[in-house]
Tab-separated table of C-alpha atoms in Angstrom:
chain	number	residue	atom	x	y	z
A	22	MET	CA	23.015	10.797	-17.948
A	23	ASN	CA	20.129	9.727	-20.383
A	24	PHE	CA	21.929	6.761	-20.815
A	25	ILE	CA	21.542	5.764	-16.957
A	26	ASN	CA	18.097	7.145	-16.759
A	27	GLN	CA	16.908	4.538	-19.397
A	28	LEU	CA	18.742	1.882	-17.699
A	29	LEU	CA	16.577	2.764	-14.883
A	30	SER	CA	13.320	3.207	-16.070
A	31	GLU	CA	13.906	-0.520	-17.997
A	32	PHE	CA	14.886	-1.739	-14.383
A	33	SER	CA	11.854	-0.630	-13.052
A	34	SER	CA	9.606	-1.568	-16.010
A	35	LEU	CA	11.150	-5.356	-15.454
A	36	ALA	CA	11.212	-5.281	-11.759
A	37	TRP	CA	7.419	-4.831	-11.613
A	38	GLY	CA	7.051	-6.712	-14.764
A	39	LEU	CA	5.128	-10.288	-15.861
A	40	PRO	CA	7.541	-12.701	-13.209
A	41	LEU	CA	6.708	-10.410	-9.834
A	42	LEU	CA	3.256	-10.673	-10.724
A	43	ILE	CA	3.248	-14.218	-11.042
A	44	LEU	CA	4.964	-14.264	-8.155
A	45	LEU	CA	2.786	-12.112	-6.037
A	46	ILE	CA	-0.540	-13.262	-7.328
A	47	GLY	CA	0.567	-17.133	-8.041
A	48	GLY	CA	1.653	-17.245	-4.747
A	49	GLY	CA	-1.243	-15.474	-3.522
A	50	LEU	CA	-3.701	-18.125	-5.121
A	51	TYR	CA	-1.324	-20.646	-3.519
A	52	LEU	CA	-1.549	-19.292	-0.389
A	53	LEU	CA	-5.370	-19.034	-0.909
A	54	ILE	CA	-6.135	-22.849	-1.851
A	55	ARG	CA	-3.666	-23.584	0.718
A	56	SER	CA	-5.731	-21.633	3.703
A	57	HIS	CA	-9.211	-23.477	2.479
A	58	PHE	CA	-10.044	-19.651	2.228
A	59	ALA	CA	-10.110	-19.391	5.897
A	60	PRO	CA	-9.560	-15.812	6.193
A	61	PHE	CA	-12.904	-14.979	4.105
A	62	ARG	CA	-14.865	-17.362	6.762
A	63	TYR	CA	-13.396	-15.349	10.264
A	64	LEU	CA	-14.010	-12.181	8.907
A	65	GLY	CA	-16.513	-11.546	11.370
A	66	HIS	CA	-14.068	-12.811	14.025
A	67	ALA	CA	-11.195	-10.354	12.265
A	68	LEU	CA	-13.614	-7.116	13.313
A	69	ASN	CA	-14.080	-8.107	16.788
A	70	ILE	CA	-10.509	-8.404	16.691
A	71	LEU	CA	-10.144	-4.696	15.531
A	72	ARG	CA	-12.498	-3.367	17.677
A	73	GLY	CA	-9.714	-4.349	20.397
A	74	LYS	CA	-12.537	-7.022	21.795
A	75	TYR	CA	-9.443	-9.798	22.689
A	76	ASP	CA	-6.881	-6.600	23.323
A	77	ASP	CA	-4.426	-7.692	26.375
A	78	PRO	CA	-2.458	-4.925	27.626
A	79	ASN	CA	-0.001	-7.132	28.684
A	80	ASP	CA	0.835	-9.196	25.710
A	81	PRO	CA	4.493	-8.263	23.865
A	82	GLY	CA	4.157	-5.100	21.194
A	83	ASP	CA	4.201	-1.761	21.217
A	84	ILE	CA	1.291	-0.911	19.733
A	85	SER	CA	-2.991	-2.614	19.228
A	86	HIS	CA	-4.401	-3.861	16.611
A	87	PHE	CA	-6.241	-1.281	15.296
A	88	GLN	CA	-2.883	1.130	15.048
A	89	ALA	CA	-1.004	-1.667	13.455
A	90	LEU	CA	-3.931	-1.560	10.428
A	91	THR	CA	-3.978	2.018	10.078
A	92	THR	CA	-0.212	1.972	10.917
A	93	ALA	CA	0.060	-0.456	7.197
A	94	LEU	CA	-2.847	1.488	5.706
A	95	SER	CA	-1.248	4.268	6.039
A	96	ALA	CA	1.239	3.653	4.171
A	97	THR	CA	-0.842	1.839	1.184
A	98	VAL	CA	-3.814	4.544	1.057
A	99	GLY	CA	-1.752	7.440	-0.839
A	100	MET	CA	-1.302	8.519	-4.634
A	101	GLY	CA	-2.195	4.805	-5.891
A	102	ASN	CA	-5.579	4.377	-4.754
A	103	ILE	CA	-6.372	8.343	-6.048
A	104	ALA	CA	-3.762	8.539	-9.050
A	105	GLY	CA	-2.929	5.107	-10.168
A	106	VAL	CA	-6.262	4.331	-10.571
A	107	ALA	CA	-6.922	6.889	-13.481
A	108	VAL	CA	-3.638	5.969	-14.996
A	109	ALA	CA	-5.378	2.457	-14.962
A	110	ILE	CA	-8.527	3.711	-16.277
A	111	SER	CA	-7.461	6.099	-18.929
A	112	ILE	CA	-5.000	3.079	-20.166
A	113	GLY	CA	-7.106	0.249	-19.983
A	114	GLY	CA	-10.891	1.335	-19.124
A	115	PRO	CA	-13.053	0.407	-16.843
A	116	GLY	CA	-12.366	-3.286	-17.129
A	117	ALA	CA	-9.123	-3.023	-15.175
A	118	VAL	CA	-11.072	-2.335	-11.982
A	119	PHE	CA	-12.382	-5.898	-11.565
A	120	TRP	CA	-8.593	-7.244	-12.085
A	121	MET	CA	-7.601	-4.876	-9.519
A	122	TRP	CA	-10.127	-6.223	-7.075
A	123	LEU	CA	-9.223	-9.622	-8.289
A	124	SER	CA	-5.734	-8.813	-7.064
A	125	ALA	CA	-7.108	-7.602	-3.847
A	126	ILE	CA	-8.761	-10.383	-2.825
A	127	ILE	CA	-5.900	-12.699	-3.063
A	128	GLY	CA	-3.555	-9.772	-1.303
A	129	MET	CA	-6.050	-10.130	1.348
A	130	SER	CA	-4.689	-13.820	1.752
A	131	THR	CA	-1.273	-12.857	0.907
A	132	LYS	CA	-1.201	-10.418	4.296
A	133	PHE	CA	-2.975	-12.913	6.372
A	134	PHE	CA	0.131	-15.198	5.888
A	135	THR	CA	2.961	-12.971	6.084
A	136	SER	CA	1.425	-10.418	8.832
A	137	THR	CA	0.790	-13.566	10.518
A	138	LEU	CA	4.470	-14.890	10.013
A	139	ALA	CA	5.535	-11.204	11.654
A	140	ILE	CA	4.033	-12.021	14.938
A	141	MET	CA	4.871	-16.276	14.903
A	142	PHE	CA	8.628	-15.734	14.129
A	143	ARG	CA	9.654	-12.402	16.052
A	144	GLY	CA	12.914	-12.008	16.384
A	145	LYS	CA	15.035	-9.033	18.805
A	146	ASP	CA	17.200	-6.357	17.501
A	147	SER	CA	20.828	-5.501	18.725
A	148	ASN	CA	19.015	-3.558	22.155
A	149	GLY	CA	17.442	-6.911	23.071
A	150	ASP	CA	13.724	-5.449	21.745
A	151	ILE	CA	10.910	-7.765	20.439
A	152	GLN	CA	10.202	-6.962	16.141
A	153	GLY	CA	8.634	-8.297	13.422
A	154	GLY	CA	8.709	-8.224	9.833
A	155	PRO	CA	10.195	-10.187	6.536
A	156	MET	CA	14.028	-10.013	7.843
A	157	TYR	CA	12.728	-11.681	11.122
A	158	PHE	CA	10.369	-13.918	10.063
A	159	ILE	CA	13.029	-15.212	7.257
A	160	THR	CA	16.384	-15.662	9.780
A	161	GLU	CA	13.864	-17.094	12.502
A	162	GLY	CA	11.601	-19.254	10.409
A	163	LEU	CA	14.023	-20.468	7.955
A	164	GLY	CA	17.397	-20.503	9.826
A	165	LYS	CA	20.162	-18.574	9.953
A	166	SER	CA	21.389	-20.118	6.973
A	167	TRP	CA	18.735	-17.909	4.907
A	168	LYS	CA	20.066	-14.107	6.506
A	169	PRO	CA	21.545	-13.382	3.043
A	170	LEU	CA	17.475	-13.337	1.943
A	171	ALA	CA	16.498	-10.833	4.761
A	172	VAL	CA	19.858	-8.983	4.360
A	173	PHE	CA	18.572	-8.505	0.895
A	174	PHE	CA	14.788	-7.696	1.541
A	175	SER	CA	16.460	-4.833	4.362
A	176	PHE	CA	18.663	-3.837	1.959
A	177	CYS	CA	15.782	-2.756	-1.131
A	178	GLY	CA	14.388	-1.783	1.906
A	179	LEU	CA	16.296	1.224	2.734
A	180	ILE	CA	15.978	2.437	-0.915
A	181	GLY	CA	12.733	1.063	-0.806
A	182	ALA	CA	11.297	3.304	1.696
A	183	LEU	CA	12.223	6.556	0.716
A	184	PRO	CA	10.105	8.890	0.357
A	185	VAL	CA	10.655	10.845	-3.130
A	186	PHE	CA	7.873	9.611	-5.336
A	187	ASN	CA	5.803	9.941	-3.079
A	188	VAL	CA	6.545	14.336	-2.230
A	189	ASN	CA	7.037	14.955	-5.569
A	190	GLN	CA	3.606	13.654	-6.890
A	191	LEU	CA	2.122	15.868	-3.491
A	192	THR	CA	3.965	18.760	-4.555
A	193	GLN	CA	2.647	18.293	-8.248
A	194	ALA	CA	-1.073	17.797	-6.869
A	195	LEU	CA	-0.350	20.918	-4.350
A	196	ASN	CA	1.015	23.566	-7.308
A	197	ASP	CA	-1.904	21.914	-10.218
A	198	ILE	CA	-5.003	22.219	-8.081
A	199	LEU	CA	-3.752	24.693	-5.218
A	200	LEU	CA	-1.361	27.179	-6.324
A	201	ILE	CA	-1.309	27.704	-10.160
A	202	PRO	CA	-5.063	28.183	-10.586
A	203	ASN	CA	-4.633	31.082	-7.875
A	204	GLY	CA	-2.118	32.517	-9.557
A	205	VAL	CA	0.840	31.993	-7.556
A	206	GLU	CA	3.843	31.520	-9.865
A	207	VAL	CA	5.161	27.969	-9.095
A	208	GLY	CA	9.074	27.309	-9.240
A	209	LEU	CA	12.076	26.280	-6.827
A	210	LYS	CA	11.194	28.687	-4.261
A	211	THR	CA	7.432	27.356	-4.061
A	212	ASN	CA	8.784	23.736	-3.831
A	213	ILE	CA	11.153	24.495	-1.090
A	214	ILE	CA	8.591	26.107	0.948
A	215	ILE	CA	6.685	22.831	0.581
A	216	GLY	CA	9.043	20.476	1.413
A	217	LEU	CA	10.031	22.233	4.419
A	218	ILE	CA	6.685	22.436	5.337
A	219	LEU	CA	6.570	18.538	4.823
A	220	ILE	CA	9.474	17.767	6.196
A	221	SER	CA	8.629	19.957	9.614
A	222	ILE	CA	5.240	17.917	10.216
A	223	THR	CA	6.680	14.246	9.698
A	224	ALA	CA	9.856	14.950	11.439
A	225	LEU	CA	7.194	15.814	14.480
A	226	VAL	CA	5.843	12.725	13.756
A	227	ILE	CA	8.578	10.003	13.246
A	228	LEU	CA	11.212	11.241	15.547
A	229	GLY	CA	8.538	9.985	18.212
A	230	GLY	CA	9.144	6.360	17.061
A	231	ILE	CA	5.909	3.799	16.429
A	232	LYS	CA	3.709	4.249	19.349
A	233	ARG	CA	3.449	7.909	17.991
A	234	ILE	CA	3.413	6.815	14.314
A	235	GLY	CA	0.830	4.478	15.365
A	236	THR	CA	-1.030	6.845	17.756
A	237	VAL	CA	-1.245	9.704	14.473
A	238	ALA	CA	-1.853	6.969	11.971
A	239	SER	CA	-4.753	5.335	13.903
A	240	ARG	CA	-7.046	9.112	14.077
A	241	LEU	CA	-5.841	9.991	10.399
A	242	VAL	CA	-6.612	7.704	8.640
A	243	PRO	CA	-9.818	6.729	9.321
A	244	SER	CA	-10.944	10.708	9.007
A	245	MET	CA	-9.942	10.674	5.757
A	246	VAL	CA	-11.208	7.703	3.814
A	247	PHE	CA	-14.127	8.344	6.129
A	248	LEU	CA	-14.665	12.134	4.084
A	249	TYR	CA	-13.246	10.756	1.085
A	250	PHE	CA	-16.293	8.481	0.826
A	251	ILE	CA	-18.585	10.751	1.693
A	252	LEU	CA	-17.180	13.388	-1.460
A	253	VAL	CA	-17.342	10.314	-4.007
A	254	ILE	CA	-21.267	8.942	-2.271
A	255	ILE	CA	-21.590	12.902	-3.359
A	256	ILE	CA	-20.644	12.368	-6.732
A	257	LEU	CA	-22.871	9.081	-7.439
A	258	ILE	CA	-25.865	10.450	-5.915
A	259	ALA	CA	-25.198	13.253	-8.405
A	260	HIS	CA	-25.126	10.688	-11.175
A	261	TYR	CA	-27.244	7.684	-9.980
A	262	ASP	CA	-29.066	7.414	-13.369
A	263	VAL	CA	-25.440	6.045	-14.934
A	264	LEU	CA	-24.063	4.532	-11.591
A	265	GLY	CA	-25.491	0.927	-13.066
A	266	TYR	CA	-24.140	0.899	-16.152
A	267	TYR	CA	-20.847	1.653	-15.079
A	268	LEU	CA	-20.934	-1.478	-12.170
A	269	LYS	CA	-21.782	-3.660	-15.079
A	270	LEU	CA	-19.120	-2.065	-17.449
A	271	ILE	CA	-16.231	-3.265	-15.256
A	272	PHE	CA	-17.173	-6.559	-15.815
A	273	THR	CA	-18.428	-6.886	-19.106
A	274	ASP	CA	-14.919	-4.602	-20.258
A	275	ALA	CA	-12.684	-7.058	-18.109
A	276	PHE	CA	-12.822	-9.263	-20.972
A	277	ALA	CA	-13.079	-6.805	-23.941
A	278	ALA	CA	-9.670	-5.026	-23.801
A	279	ASN	CA	-11.231	-2.283	-26.372
A	280	TYR	CA	-8.403	0.012	-25.188
A	281	TYR	CA	-5.289	-1.669	-25.811
A	282	PRO	CA	-3.108	-1.669	-29.101
A	283	LYS	CA	-3.659	-5.007	-30.553
A	284	ASP	CA	-0.093	-5.781	-31.592
A	285	ASP	CA	0.180	-6.917	-27.634
A	286	THR	CA	2.010	-10.240	-27.462
A	287	PHE	CA	0.869	-11.638	-23.652
A	288	LEU	CA	-2.149	-14.058	-23.778
A	289	GLY	CA	-2.026	-13.719	-27.450
A	290	GLY	CA	-3.457	-9.941	-27.261
A	291	VAL	CA	-4.658	-7.175	-25.632
A	292	LEU	CA	-7.320	-8.942	-23.140
A	293	GLY	CA	-3.044	-9.838	-21.500
A	294	ALA	CA	-2.308	-6.492	-21.081
A	295	LEU	CA	-5.387	-5.760	-19.274
A	296	ILE	CA	-5.179	-8.239	-17.249
A	297	LEU	CA	-1.573	-7.603	-16.383
A	298	HIS	CA	-2.323	-3.161	-15.687
A	299	GLY	CA	-4.862	-3.930	-13.807
A	300	ILE	CA	-3.337	-6.479	-11.288
A	301	LYS	CA	-0.512	-4.191	-11.780
A	302	ARG	CA	-2.001	-1.614	-10.144
A	303	GLY	CA	-3.873	-3.458	-7.899
A	304	ALA	CA	-0.864	-4.948	-6.385
A	305	PHE	CA	1.011	-1.605	-6.235
A	306	SER	CA	-1.782	0.147	-4.425
A	307	ASN	CA	-2.002	-2.810	-1.496
A	308	GLU	CA	1.495	-3.773	-1.383
A	309	ALA	CA	0.291	-7.263	-0.418
A	310	GLY	CA	3.541	-9.551	-0.359
A	311	ILE	CA	5.873	-6.329	-0.794
A	312	GLY	CA	7.117	-7.180	3.084
A	313	THR	CA	6.270	-3.468	3.979
A	314	ALA	CA	3.323	-4.288	6.039
A	315	PRO	CA	4.345	-7.297	8.260
A	316	MET	CA	6.600	-4.863	9.560
A	317	ALA	CA	3.794	-2.750	11.039
A	318	HIS	CA	1.613	-5.824	11.943
A	319	GLY	CA	4.987	-7.577	13.733
A	320	ALA	CA	5.236	-4.335	16.153
A	321	ALA	CA	1.195	-5.618	17.850
A	322	LYS	CA	0.493	-5.839	20.911
A	323	THR	CA	-0.988	-9.663	20.755
A	324	ASP	CA	0.544	-13.058	21.576
A	325	GLU	CA	-1.654	-14.910	19.122
A	326	PRO	CA	-0.414	-14.654	15.885
A	327	ILE	CA	-3.695	-15.617	13.598
A	328	ARG	CA	-5.643	-12.725	15.435
A	329	GLU	CA	-2.490	-10.290	13.944
A	330	GLY	CA	-3.369	-11.781	10.333
A	331	LEU	CA	-6.831	-11.683	10.236
A	332	VAL	CA	-6.475	-7.955	11.061
A	333	ALA	CA	-3.597	-7.814	8.449
A	334	MET	CA	-6.176	-9.464	5.998
A	335	LEU	CA	-8.737	-5.971	6.007
A	336	GLY	CA	-5.495	-3.901	4.843
A	337	PRO	CA	-6.234	-4.488	0.882
A	338	ALA	CA	-10.330	-4.951	1.206
A	339	ILE	CA	-10.018	-1.369	2.968
A	340	ASP	CA	-7.111	-0.383	0.388
A	341	THR	CA	-8.245	-1.176	-2.977
A	342	LEU	CA	-12.034	-2.816	-2.990
A	343	VAL	CA	-13.161	0.460	-0.929
A	344	VAL	CA	-10.869	3.543	-1.663
A	345	CYS	CA	-9.888	2.257	-4.963
A	346	THR	CA	-13.809	1.392	-6.169
A	347	LEU	CA	-14.568	4.538	-4.459
A	348	THR	CA	-12.038	6.573	-7.356
A	349	ALA	CA	-12.548	4.391	-10.132
A	350	LEU	CA	-17.018	4.861	-9.555
A	351	ALA	CA	-15.971	8.827	-9.144
A	352	ILE	CA	-14.256	8.493	-12.387
A	353	LEU	CA	-16.550	6.753	-14.433
A	354	VAL	CA	-19.871	7.915	-13.564
A	355	THR	CA	-18.626	11.805	-14.366
A	356	GLY	CA	-17.550	10.609	-17.412
A	357	VAL	CA	-14.242	12.527	-17.682
A	358	TRP	CA	-12.250	9.615	-18.537
A	359	GLU	CA	-13.664	9.473	-21.884
A	360	THR	CA	-13.855	13.732	-22.000
A	361	THR	CA	-10.650	14.864	-20.464
A	362	SER	CA	-7.174	14.450	-21.741
A	363	ASN	CA	-5.529	14.501	-18.089
A	364	ASN	CA	-4.438	11.859	-16.348
A	365	GLY	CA	-3.057	10.462	-12.838
A	366	VAL	CA	-4.190	12.834	-9.952
A	367	SER	CA	-5.642	15.613	-12.710
A	368	LEU	CA	-8.302	13.180	-14.074
A	369	THR	CA	-9.554	12.366	-10.158
A	370	ALA	CA	-9.809	16.050	-9.701
A	371	SER	CA	-11.789	16.507	-13.041
A	372	ALA	CA	-14.074	14.452	-11.850
A	373	PHE	CA	-14.731	15.888	-7.964
A	374	ALA	CA	-14.465	19.296	-10.166
A	375	ASP	CA	-17.642	17.949	-12.295
A	376	VAL	CA	-19.587	17.797	-9.455
A	377	MET	CA	-18.404	19.943	-6.849
A	378	PRO	CA	-16.722	23.286	-9.509
A	379	VAL	CA	-15.830	25.035	-6.480
A	380	TYR	CA	-14.553	23.608	-3.747
A	381	GLY	CA	-14.645	19.794	-4.661
A	382	LYS	CA	-11.184	19.804	-6.249
A	383	TYR	CA	-9.601	21.411	-3.045
A	384	LEU	CA	-11.503	18.578	-0.339
A	385	LEU	CA	-9.413	16.068	-2.981
A	386	LEU	CA	-6.324	17.515	-2.121
A	387	ILE	CA	-7.040	17.634	1.834
A	388	CYS	CA	-7.512	13.759	1.192
A	389	ILE	CA	-4.434	13.617	-1.265
A	390	ALA	CA	-2.665	15.849	1.616
A	391	VAL	CA	-3.384	13.768	4.640
A	392	PHE	CA	-3.389	10.022	2.543
A	393	SER	CA	0.372	11.282	1.466
A	394	MET	CA	1.512	12.220	4.771
A	395	SER	CA	0.614	9.616	6.482
A	396	SER	CA	2.634	7.574	3.852
A	397	LEU	CA	5.723	9.307	5.180
A	398	PHE	CA	5.287	8.335	8.542
A	399	SER	CA	4.821	4.523	7.981
A	400	TYR	CA	7.454	4.633	5.844
A	401	SER	CA	10.177	6.253	7.743
A	402	TYR	CA	9.373	3.132	10.081
A	403	TYR	CA	10.223	0.722	7.774
A	404	GLY	CA	13.160	2.136	7.026
A	405	THR	CA	14.716	2.311	10.492
A	406	LYS	CA	13.890	-1.134	10.829
A	407	CYS	CA	15.605	-2.468	7.953
A	408	MET	CA	18.374	-0.023	8.932
A	409	ALA	CA	18.170	-1.458	12.074
A	410	PHE	CA	18.306	-4.869	11.316
A	411	LEU	CA	21.537	-4.448	8.727
A	412	PHE	CA	23.399	-2.110	10.789
A	413	GLY	CA	22.340	-2.406	15.040
A	414	ALA	CA	19.165	-0.734	16.256
A	415	ASP	CA	21.662	1.885	18.056
A	416	LYS	CA	21.807	3.357	14.441
A	417	LYS	CA	18.514	3.555	13.115
A	418	HIS	CA	18.199	6.858	14.180
A	419	TYR	CA	20.460	7.941	10.956
A	420	TYR	CA	17.852	6.804	8.766
A	421	ASN	CA	15.493	9.212	9.813
A	422	TYR	CA	18.442	11.943	9.222
A	423	PHE	CA	18.355	10.619	5.486
A	424	TYR	CA	14.979	10.533	5.449
A	425	ILE	CA	13.981	14.056	5.957
A	426	LEU	CA	16.735	15.052	3.483
A	427	SER	CA	14.976	13.018	0.839
A	428	ILE	CA	11.798	14.902	1.483
A	429	LEU	CA	13.252	18.614	0.497
A	430	ILE	CA	14.656	16.218	-2.852
A	431	GLY	CA	11.437	15.217	-4.299
A	432	ALA	CA	9.723	18.056	-3.402
A	433	THR	CA	12.072	20.077	-5.685
A	434	THR	CA	13.176	18.030	-8.390
A	435	SER	CA	11.704	15.591	-10.841
A	436	LEU	CA	14.571	13.269	-10.307
A	437	SER	CA	12.896	10.695	-12.975
A	438	MET	CA	15.941	8.250	-12.312
A	439	MET	CA	15.929	8.561	-8.476
A	440	ILE	CA	12.018	7.287	-8.789
A	441	ASN	CA	12.665	4.576	-11.028
A	442	LEU	CA	15.205	3.134	-8.211
A	443	ILE	CA	13.182	3.576	-6.026
A	444	ASP	CA	10.256	2.049	-7.771
A	445	GLY	CA	12.264	-1.218	-9.084
A	446	VAL	CA	13.804	-2.125	-5.780
A	447	PHE	CA	10.261	-1.655	-3.915
A	448	ALA	CA	9.299	-4.306	-5.770
A	449	LEU	CA	12.127	-6.588	-5.560
A	450	MET	CA	11.621	-7.012	-1.357
A	451	ALA	CA	8.344	-8.955	-3.059
A	452	ILE	CA	11.109	-11.754	-4.042
A	453	PRO	CA	12.556	-12.610	-0.785
A	454	THR	CA	8.787	-12.075	1.032
A	455	MET	CA	6.912	-14.252	-1.047
A	456	VAL	CA	9.628	-16.707	-1.211
A	457	ALA	CA	9.610	-17.450	2.356
A	458	THR	CA	6.004	-17.088	3.435
A	459	ILE	CA	4.751	-19.354	0.643
A	460	ILE	CA	7.989	-22.484	2.589
A	461	LEU	CA	6.676	-21.415	5.571
A	462	ALA	CA	2.948	-21.329	4.899
A	463	PRO	CA	2.094	-24.842	6.117
A	464	LYS	CA	3.368	-23.679	9.839
A	465	VAL	CA	0.774	-20.638	9.600
A	466	THR	CA	-2.337	-23.468	8.575
A	467	LYS	CA	-1.072	-25.659	11.259
A	468	GLU	CA	-1.448	-22.656	13.619
A	469	LEU	CA	-4.709	-21.394	12.262
A	470	LYS	CA	-6.456	-25.293	13.385
A	471	ARG	CA	-4.572	-24.686	16.360
A	472	TYR	CA	-5.790	-21.281	17.417
A	473	THR	CA	-9.817	-22.194	16.025
A	474	LYS	CA	-10.317	-25.396	18.172
A	475	ARG	CA	-8.706	-23.258	20.805
A	476	MET	CA	-11.548	-20.268	20.094
A	477	LYS	CA	-14.080	-22.988	20.206
A	478	ALA	CA	-12.866	-24.560	23.232
A	479	SER	CA	-13.415	-20.843	24.521
């Protein structure tokens, strides 16, 4: 068992290693240059689309632009934004935040292309219903001879969408922040109760399909991001005197790399390790290029692919440039990253407790719980889409039963082997997504030119 555990740990590290980051960041840079930075020039137009200015109830699809974005965000805004940022800072210092920002800017371009393709090349499942996502734009855009790549993506998606890691981290947060400090003895019994509560809430939402998931996500995500924003603003106001210093430190430390051992060999030393870690955390957080978000955006009610691409582009901006930055600033200005040995979610909780000692960590826990719960809804949808592509739409409901069972497993066991497997396989989803996107990129740029001409004419 130890050998298997070590093997899976190395597999996860290899999957999220330098080759994948080159594919995600290098591919994203190529897409950014290929589009002549067009997505950023239409930011205002993207916001108009998001608020429903161009909505048409007669367009094909299941959910609105806003619901598609919040569904995709419900998957990405989670433990990565709260625990992942804390890990990045505790290992790489303030400079890691700069490289997270860079990965988000590049990720905005990637999401524009992948989600545009999800609408451009929608296919039909075995029931004849319109579907979108990497598996469909691979087969519809590149041709049936590329189907093995789509099958590889879908197979990885079946495993990568399982919620074991997310549930495991949420259970740990509930134990560490709520139960243990209040004298509750935690163990198998309390973890089973947490698991059953999560199962009950998740089942109510996911068994209703994408329309119910979209409706719930569109209400939960904006309200929790707003609450999180208010809480961090309170922390920043309390430490306003050092805010400017730490904002400057993010930029200066990005090229200093004072926090890594000197024997690191990538890019000649410590700077390469810092860049890699920051970019990895950013990519892991916003999931640009992985292929999950296009499955949600592919369900949007629209017959204009570019519109959905522009809406999807906002995802990494909200996820990384806003939520991750809020977490980073809270940790930095309170100084807990230097004064405590805490890591992950406990470090973020320490920052909140510093300014709001009585209720801060509990308000943070509410945000963590809602962010994590909402991601459970989205990932179940991604898994059922992969199941339907591989085995037929009439079989997809079986995935939900397996998914619900995995919630209980995640809440009651550490299962580091399972977590490493899911983590590694999740990363592998980026290979077919990015390869197909890079090949199909010229078709997106042509569609963008046609769309802008139509908009100017009208």
